[in-house]
Amino acid sequence: MAEATVARSNKIKLTPSRIVFNIISYVFIGLLALVCLLPFIMLVSGSFSSEAAIRFNGYSIFPQEFTTEAYEFIFRNPESIFRAYGVTIFITAVGTAIGLFLTTMTAYVISRKDFKYRNKISFFFYFTTLFNGGMISTYIFYIQYLHLKDSYFALILPGLFNVFYLLIMRSFVNNVPPALIESAKIDGAGEFRIFIQIVFPLLKSGLATIGLFKALGYWNDWYNAMLYMNTEAKFPLQYMLYNMLQKAQALAAIASQVGIKAEDLPSNSLKLCMAVIATGPIILLYPFVQKYFVKGVTIGSVKG
Amino acid sequence: MKKTGFLHELKKNKALFLMVAPAVLLVFVMSYLPMSGLILAFKDYKFNLGVFGSPWNGLENFRFLFQSGKGWLITRNTIFYNLLNLVTSQFLAVFVAILISEMAGKVYKKVTQSVIFLPYFISWVIVGTFVFNIFNFETGVLNNVVKFFGGEPVNVYSMPGVWPWIICIFNSWKWVGYNSIIYIAAITSIDAECYEAADIDGANVFQKIWYITMPSIKPTIITMLLLQVGRILRGDFEMFYQIVGNNGQLFDRTDVIDTYVFRSLLQNSNFGMTAAASFYQSVLCFVIIIVVNAIVKKVEEDYALF
């Protein structure tokens, strides 16, 4: 379909209105893309700039007085970063794997047209998007009754199952020909076996799509860590980064009030370097995984 | 009669029930059980007594919340931000989607679209870093530009009035890629013959956008608006918290229900008032989405969410 649109546009003669439109679209979209990209470039170039240069000139598009000082400093004492990376990778891997399996299995059941209670069960899930206990009751319930405080479960469980992803997955499952399931049934395969051996392998692109959405959610999560985690050794990457930035900013604010020289404070380039380290994997993987996200968003936007 | 029906069904599809059971159990424990905590809004919460053991205190919490002025303030801010963000982000997304869909240059289109989608992928923590890098007084980009042109540096962090615009811009920035994909998908599903017929009739590109594209994506726009209206009392907590932080100077203009509730959780204070705020947020959100959906269903059934 996209190809058709392009082909159509190519055929069109350059009328005055088309020229005006092209100028608007190319310039506007170009500028917008620049605005979306610039912060990242400045982040990276800042992390390779010297502290004095940032302080004196501010941030810039190209590294000033190029140096890898900040990276060397961080990796001279890498335990805490590696630990935070470890926590993040652990919760991302475990949460994505379990969550994906759970989502797919549930999607399979509620997509089975011959399952009488599928609509009731779907509504049971859907209702949570319309109404929920809110922040306070959820927090108190998790802490007082589920005892999630400072437990890795607090980082994994809240994101494990998401109704929006369930609905996307259901539309992937709907693409599996029902005849396949029927014939497996006639051959005497049990429901679970049909799901594992026949349906699951056919859902590759659905699994990739939802798996990536889930992984991204876990990777970027700091909110649950902030609410539930106390022990610094258990902090995931994003929350560790947040803590580090907060300390630096709070100190800077106090320092500027009482007139302390900023040189003695945790450095700007260090903060940027941490941000690069925390975001790096996402940016590196982005070109390869982007199409799955586009697919997921497109399917998610179609109702039903 | 109905009971035997269920038992029969259970027996027939035992495996399916077993397969759906883990998710049902998880959602029941993680989402349904915490709803019971909503009664906290009517209680004088004591941690050692728990949710159910704490004494009732009627509507006291609500009275305090609204008499302190905080209730109105955070409600007004939440609604204001949601409307502002709704209009700006959807308008921008539609605009971008139309421009990208009509573009002829394949490579340019692909590259720019990828880049515009990029902000969706980074955490709000990183966005918070960007905001600080741009607006901080000493080394911020903004003040560098101002100084370059010989102006006086400004301390944006002590100017509450500009923050609605900053938040609105960053919200649009982060979501424009995501939202425009939805509209692009809607545009590509328009029948190409409509455009061909318009070409033959001599319509120019602007006329085609106005008379073909816009009406065709109207259902998508309405669905997106509806989804957002259902969240009108929910602030995007992560965004507000990372952009504004705990900067008390800005709270009059930036505090939304979610940030207010969250702060009291961290500081363990005002539990009653925040439970009241949280309760009325949950309930009102639910009522609003039901009512709006019912109205939409009556006017134009195809546009309703459920």
GROMACS .gro file of N, CA and C in nm, chain B residues 76-86 88-89 135 156 158-172 239-240 243-244 249-256:
model
  126
  380ARG      N    1  -0.741   2.107   3.821
  380ARG     CA    2  -0.735   2.205   3.712
  380ARG      C    3  -0.611   2.183   3.627
  381ASN      N    4  -0.496   2.166   3.693
  381ASN     CA    5  -0.372   2.142   3.618
  381ASN      C    6  -0.380   2.016   3.534
  382THR      N    7  -0.431   1.909   3.593
  382THR     CA    8  -0.437   1.782   3.521
  382THR      C    9  -0.521   1.796   3.394
  383ILE      N   10  -0.639   1.857   3.409
  383ILE     CA   11  -0.727   1.872   3.293
  383ILE      C   12  -0.664   1.965   3.189
  384PHE      N   13  -0.608   2.075   3.239
  384PHE     CA   14  -0.545   2.171   3.148
  384PHE      C   15  -0.435   2.107   3.065
  385TYR      N   16  -0.345   2.034   3.132
  385TYR     CA   17  -0.235   1.971   3.060
  385TYR      C   18  -0.284   1.866   2.962
  386ASN      N   19  -0.383   1.788   3.003
  386ASN     CA   20  -0.432   1.684   2.914
  386ASN      C   21  -0.494   1.744   2.788
  387LEU      N   22  -0.572   1.851   2.805
  387LEU     CA   23  -0.633   1.913   2.688
  387LEU      C   24  -0.526   1.973   2.597
  388LEU      N   25  -0.433   2.045   2.659
  388LEU     CA   26  -0.326   2.109   2.582
  388LEU      C   27  -0.245   2.003   2.505
  389ASN      N   28  -0.204   1.898   2.578
  389ASN     CA   29  -0.122   1.794   2.515
  389ASN      C   30  -0.199   1.717   2.410
  390LEU      N   31  -0.326   1.694   2.439
  390LEU     CA   32  -0.411   1.622   2.345
  390LEU      C   33  -0.418   1.696   2.212
  392THR      N   34  -0.232   1.955   2.093
  392THR     CA   35  -0.106   1.979   2.024
  392THR      C   36  -0.046   1.850   1.967
  393SER      N   37  -0.046   1.742   2.048
  393SER     CA   38   0.024   1.623   1.999
  393SER      C   39  -0.052   1.557   1.885
  439PHE      N   40   1.784   2.384   2.973
  439PHE     CA   41   1.734   2.499   3.049
  439PHE      C   42   1.815   2.535   3.173
  460VAL      N   43   1.511   2.970   3.388
  460VAL     CA   44   1.380   2.916   3.352
  460VAL      C   45   1.317   2.842   3.471
  462SER      N   46   1.288   2.923   3.762
  462SER     CA   47   1.211   3.004   3.856
  462SER      C   48   1.098   3.078   3.783
  463MET      N   49   1.062   3.030   3.663
  463MET     CA   50   0.953   3.093   3.588
  463MET      C   51   0.842   2.991   3.563
  464PRO      N   52   0.747   2.978   3.656
  464PRO     CA   53   0.643   2.875   3.643
  464PRO      C   54   0.563   2.889   3.514
  465GLY      N   55   0.544   3.010   3.467
  465GLY     CA   56   0.455   3.034   3.353
  465GLY      C   57   0.495   2.967   3.224
  466VAL      N   58   0.624   2.943   3.204
  466VAL     CA   59   0.666   2.887   3.076
  466VAL      C   60   0.659   2.734   3.075
  467TRP      N   61   0.642   2.672   3.191
  467TRP     CA   62   0.651   2.527   3.197
  467TRP      C   63   0.539   2.453   3.126
  468PRO      N   64   0.417   2.505   3.125
  468PRO     CA   65   0.316   2.436   3.044
  468PRO      C   66   0.363   2.417   2.900
  469TRP      N   67   0.431   2.518   2.845
  469TRP     CA   68   0.475   2.509   2.705
  469TRP      C   69   0.591   2.413   2.692
  470ILE      N   70   0.681   2.416   2.790
  470ILE     CA   71   0.794   2.322   2.786
  470ILE      C   72   0.743   2.179   2.791
  471ILE      N   73   0.651   2.154   2.884
  471ILE     CA   74   0.597   2.018   2.898
  471ILE      C   75   0.523   1.976   2.772
  472CYS      N   76   0.445   2.068   2.719
  472CYS     CA   77   0.368   2.041   2.598
  472CYS      C   78   0.462   2.010   2.480
  473ILE      N   79   0.570   2.084   2.469
  473ILE     CA   80   0.664   2.060   2.358
  473ILE      C   81   0.731   1.924   2.372
  474PHE      N   82   0.775   1.893   2.493
  474PHE     CA   83   0.843   1.763   2.510
  474PHE      C   84   0.747   1.646   2.495
  475ASN      N   85   0.624   1.665   2.538
  475ASN     CA   86   0.524   1.561   2.520
  475ASN      C   87   0.502   1.534   2.371
  476SER      N   88   0.484   1.641   2.295
  476SER     CA   89   0.464   1.625   2.150
  476SER      C   90   0.587   1.561   2.087
  543MET      N   91   0.646   1.163   3.282
  543MET     CA   92   0.685   1.285   3.214
  543MET      C   93   0.695   1.401   3.313
  544PHE      N   94   0.589   1.423   3.392
  544PHE     CA   95   0.590   1.537   3.483
  544PHE      C   96   0.702   1.523   3.585
  547ILE      N   97   1.050   1.581   3.409
  547ILE     CA   98   1.074   1.715   3.355
  547ILE      C   99   1.078   1.819   3.467
  548VAL      N  100   0.985   1.808   3.560
  548VAL     CA  101   0.975   1.911   3.664
  548VAL      C  102   1.051   1.870   3.790
  553GLN      N  103   0.904   2.539   4.342
  553GLN     CA  104   0.871   2.670   4.286
  553GLN      C  105   0.770   2.660   4.172
  554LEU      N  106   0.771   2.542   4.106
  554LEU     CA  107   0.689   2.531   3.985
  554LEU      C  108   0.555   2.462   4.010
  555PHE      N  109   0.534   2.411   4.132
  555PHE     CA  110   0.419   2.324   4.156
  555PHE      C  111   0.284   2.387   4.124
  556ASP      N  112   0.271   2.518   4.149
  556ASP     CA  113   0.141   2.581   4.122
  556ASP      C  114   0.097   2.559   3.979
  557ARG      N  115   0.192   2.555   3.888
  557ARG     CA  116   0.158   2.540   3.747
  557ARG      C  117   0.178   2.399   3.694
  558THR      N  118   0.253   2.316   3.769
  558THR     CA  119   0.289   2.187   3.709
  558THR      C  120   0.240   2.066   3.788
  559ASP      N  121   0.188   2.088   3.909
  559ASP     CA  122   0.149   1.973   3.989
  559ASP      C  123   0.021   1.911   3.936
  560VAL      N  124   0.026   1.782   3.903
  560VAL     CA  125  -0.095   1.712   3.861
  560VAL      C  126  -0.129   1.607   3.968
   0.00000   0.00000   0.00000
